[in-house]
Structure formats: C-alpha cells, structure tokens
C-alpha cells in the first residue's frame, strides 16, 4: 500500500510527465508547447528537487518568447492570425468528422490551443505595456561634473564602477 507521500510523488510524476511530454510535442505542433513544458517542470520540481535547475532557463525562454511575440506589429498580426487559424481549424475539424482525425476531440484541442495562444498574446501585450510604463531604474549621478561628491568610494572593499584603479 502506498503512503501519502508516495501517492503525491506518483501523481506529480504522472501529471508533470504528461504536461512535459505534451509540451515537447507542441513545440513542433500548433499549440503552447513552451508553456506546457514549463508547467510540467514546475509540477515535477515540487517533488523532485533535481528538476529545479531546468525551471529558470525554461521560464526565461518562455518570457523571451512572450516578449518576442508582441515585439513588432508584424509579429503580433501573425500571432493573431495563427490563433484565429487554430480556432477556425478546430471548428472545421469538429464539424467535419470525415477529415483525418476529424471530430470534436481534435477540434476541441485546436480550439483550446487557439484560445490559449490568444490569451497569452493578451498577457504578453499587457506585460509589454507595463514594462514601457515602468519608470527607468534610477542611476546614480556621475561623479565628474555633477557637483555631487561621493565620500564613500568603496563597495564591499572594491572601487566603484568606472573609478580609476587605486581610487579606494
């Protein structure tokens, strides 16, 4: 008989593995592959600490991909057309059971992928707008010609960036 911890690990392995494998398949098929790879890694990393080292690189790549998808009007338009195409293909496959793999099983998967893609585009647009509105990080005034006199020249025993050697 399995104890609670073993059951939890088994459920995490099956769920995370399914998300991960589906995500890998969707990297080449239409759908949010990188998102599902990240979701699978997050589920697995809760029970298997060795997986944690893969989460940050995949998260960084997923956020870069999200930023790239809305980086230009052309890319945004292409992404919206891809989402609309997935929705249209899903409805077509659902209504035409004679098509290869026809029926609502395939159609609903395509529709779900299209909705997720369009939802991610909205999220990416909102994220990009917030990044544009965020104030630029404050930069310290230049030591030369600013009238600002810096009396503490060291940071953890090192001269400040841009300071001449020996200025400690």
Coordinates of C-alpha atoms in Angstrom, one line a residue:
X1 CA 0.0 0.0 0.0
X2 CA 1.3 3.4 -0.9
X3 CA 1.7 6.1 1.8
X4 CA 0.5 9.7 1.3
X5 CA 4.0 11.0 0.3
X6 CA 4.4 8.2 -2.3
X7 CA 1.0 8.9 -3.8
X8 CA 1.7 12.6 -4.0
X9 CA 5.1 11.8 -5.8
X10 CA 3.4 9.4 -8.2
X11 CA 0.6 11.9 -9.0
X12 CA 3.3 14.6 -9.6
X13 CA 5.3 12.3 -11.8
X14 CA 2.3 11.3 -13.9
X15 CA 0.9 14.9 -14.2
X16 CA 4.2 16.6 -14.6
X17 CA 5.4 14.0 -17.1
X18 CA 2.2 14.3 -19.1
X19 CA 2.4 18.1 -19.2
X20 CA 6.1 17.9 -20.2
X21 CA 5.6 15.3 -22.9
X22 CA 2.6 17.2 -24.3
X23 CA 4.6 20.4 -24.3
X24 CA 7.5 18.8 -26.1
X25 CA 5.1 17.5 -28.8
X26 CA 3.5 21.0 -29.1
X27 CA 6.9 22.6 -29.7
X28 CA 6.6 21.3 -33.2
X29 CA 2.7 21.1 -33.4
X30 CA 0.4 24.1 -33.1
X31 CA -0.1 25.0 -29.5
X32 CA 1.6 26.5 -26.4
X33 CA 4.4 24.0 -26.2
X34 CA 6.9 26.0 -24.1
X35 CA 4.2 26.9 -21.6
X36 CA 3.3 23.3 -21.1
X37 CA 7.0 22.3 -20.8
X38 CA 7.3 25.0 -18.1
X39 CA 4.1 23.8 -16.3
X40 CA 5.4 20.2 -16.4
X41 CA 8.8 21.2 -15.0
X42 CA 7.1 23.2 -12.2
X43 CA 4.9 20.3 -11.2
X44 CA 7.8 17.9 -11.2
X45 CA 10.2 20.3 -9.4
X46 CA 7.9 20.3 -6.3
X47 CA 8.5 16.6 -5.7
X48 CA 11.8 16.1 -7.4
X49 CA 14.4 18.7 -6.5
X50 CA 16.8 17.8 -9.3
X51 CA 14.4 19.2 -11.8
X52 CA 14.5 22.7 -10.3
X53 CA 17.7 23.6 -12.2
X54 CA 15.7 23.4 -15.5
X55 CA 12.9 25.7 -14.4
X56 CA 14.6 29.0 -14.6
X57 CA 16.1 28.6 -18.1
X58 CA 12.8 27.4 -19.5
X59 CA 11.0 30.3 -17.7
X60 CA 13.4 32.8 -19.1
X61 CA 13.0 31.4 -22.6
X62 CA 9.2 31.4 -22.3
X63 CA 9.2 35.0 -21.2
X64 CA 11.5 35.9 -24.1
X65 CA 9.2 34.2 -26.5
X66 CA 6.2 36.0 -25.0
X67 CA 8.1 39.3 -25.4
X68 CA 9.1 38.4 -29.0
X69 CA 5.6 37.6 -30.0
X70 CA 4.5 41.2 -29.5
X71 CA 7.8 42.9 -30.4
X72 CA 6.6 44.2 -33.7
X73 CA 3.2 44.8 -35.3
X74 CA 4.0 42.2 -38.0
X75 CA 4.7 39.5 -35.4
X76 CA 1.6 40.4 -33.4
X77 CA -0.5 40.2 -36.6
X78 CA 1.0 36.9 -37.5
X79 CA 0.4 35.5 -34.0
X80 CA -3.3 36.8 -34.0
X81 CA -3.8 35.1 -37.4
X82 CA -2.3 31.9 -36.1
X83 CA -4.7 31.9 -33.2
X84 CA -7.6 32.7 -35.4
X85 CA -6.4 29.9 -37.8
X86 CA -6.4 27.4 -34.9
X87 CA -9.9 28.4 -33.9
X88 CA -11.1 28.1 -37.5
X89 CA -9.4 24.7 -37.9
X90 CA -10.9 23.5 -34.6
X91 CA -14.4 24.4 -35.7
X92 CA -13.8 22.8 -39.2
X93 CA -12.4 19.6 -37.7
X94 CA -15.3 19.5 -35.2
X95 CA -18.0 19.9 -37.9
X96 CA -16.3 17.6 -40.5
X97 CA -15.8 14.2 -39.0
X98 CA -14.7 12.8 -42.4
X99 CA -11.5 14.7 -42.2
X100 CA -8.4 12.8 -41.0
X101 CA -8.7 12.7 -37.2
X102 CA -12.0 14.5 -37.6
X103 CA -14.4 15.1 -34.8
X104 CA -14.7 17.2 -31.7
X105 CA -11.8 15.5 -29.9
X106 CA -9.4 17.0 -32.4
X107 CA -11.4 20.2 -32.9
X108 CA -11.7 21.0 -29.2
X109 CA -7.9 20.6 -28.9
X110 CA -7.3 23.0 -31.7
X111 CA -9.8 25.5 -30.3
X112 CA -8.3 25.3 -26.9
X113 CA -4.8 25.8 -28.4
X114 CA -6.1 28.9 -30.2
X115 CA -7.7 30.3 -27.1
X116 CA -4.6 29.8 -25.1
X117 CA -2.5 31.4 -27.8
X118 CA -4.8 34.5 -27.9
X119 CA -4.9 34.6 -24.1
X120 CA -1.1 34.5 -24.0
X121 CA -0.9 37.3 -26.6
X122 CA -3.1 39.5 -24.5
X123 CA -1.0 38.7 -21.4
X124 CA 2.2 39.5 -23.4
X125 CA 0.8 42.8 -24.6
X126 CA -0.2 43.8 -21.1
X127 CA 3.3 42.8 -19.9
X128 CA 4.9 44.8 -22.6
X129 CA 2.8 47.9 -21.9
X130 CA 3.6 47.7 -18.2
X131 CA 7.3 47.4 -19.0
X132 CA 7.0 50.6 -21.1
X133 CA 5.2 52.4 -18.4
X134 CA 7.5 51.4 -15.6
X135 CA 10.0 54.1 -14.5
X136 CA 13.5 53.6 -15.6
X137 CA 15.7 52.5 -12.7
X138 CA 17.4 55.4 -11.0
X139 CA 21.1 55.8 -12.0
X140 CA 23.5 57.4 -9.6
X141 CA 24.7 60.8 -10.7
X142 CA 28.1 60.9 -12.4
X143 CA 31.0 61.8 -10.1
X144 CA 32.5 64.1 -12.7
X145 CA 30.9 67.5 -13.2
X146 CA 27.7 66.7 -11.3
X147 CA 28.5 68.7 -8.2
X148 CA 27.8 65.6 -6.2
X149 CA 30.7 64.5 -4.0
X150 CA 30.8 60.8 -3.2
X151 CA 32.5 60.3 0.2
X152 CA 32.3 56.5 0.3
X153 CA 34.3 55.2 -2.6
X154 CA 34.2 51.6 -1.8
X155 CA 31.5 49.0 -2.2
X156 CA 32.4 45.8 -0.3
X157 CA 36.1 46.7 -0.5
X158 CA 36.1 47.4 -4.2
X159 CA 36.3 50.7 -6.0
X160 CA 33.0 51.9 -7.7
X161 CA 32.4 51.0 -11.3
X162 CA 34.3 53.4 -13.5
X163 CA 36.6 54.6 -10.8
X164 CA 40.3 54.8 -11.7
X165 CA 42.5 52.0 -10.3
X166 CA 43.7 52.7 -6.8
X167 CA 40.8 55.0 -6.0
X168 CA 39.9 53.2 -2.8

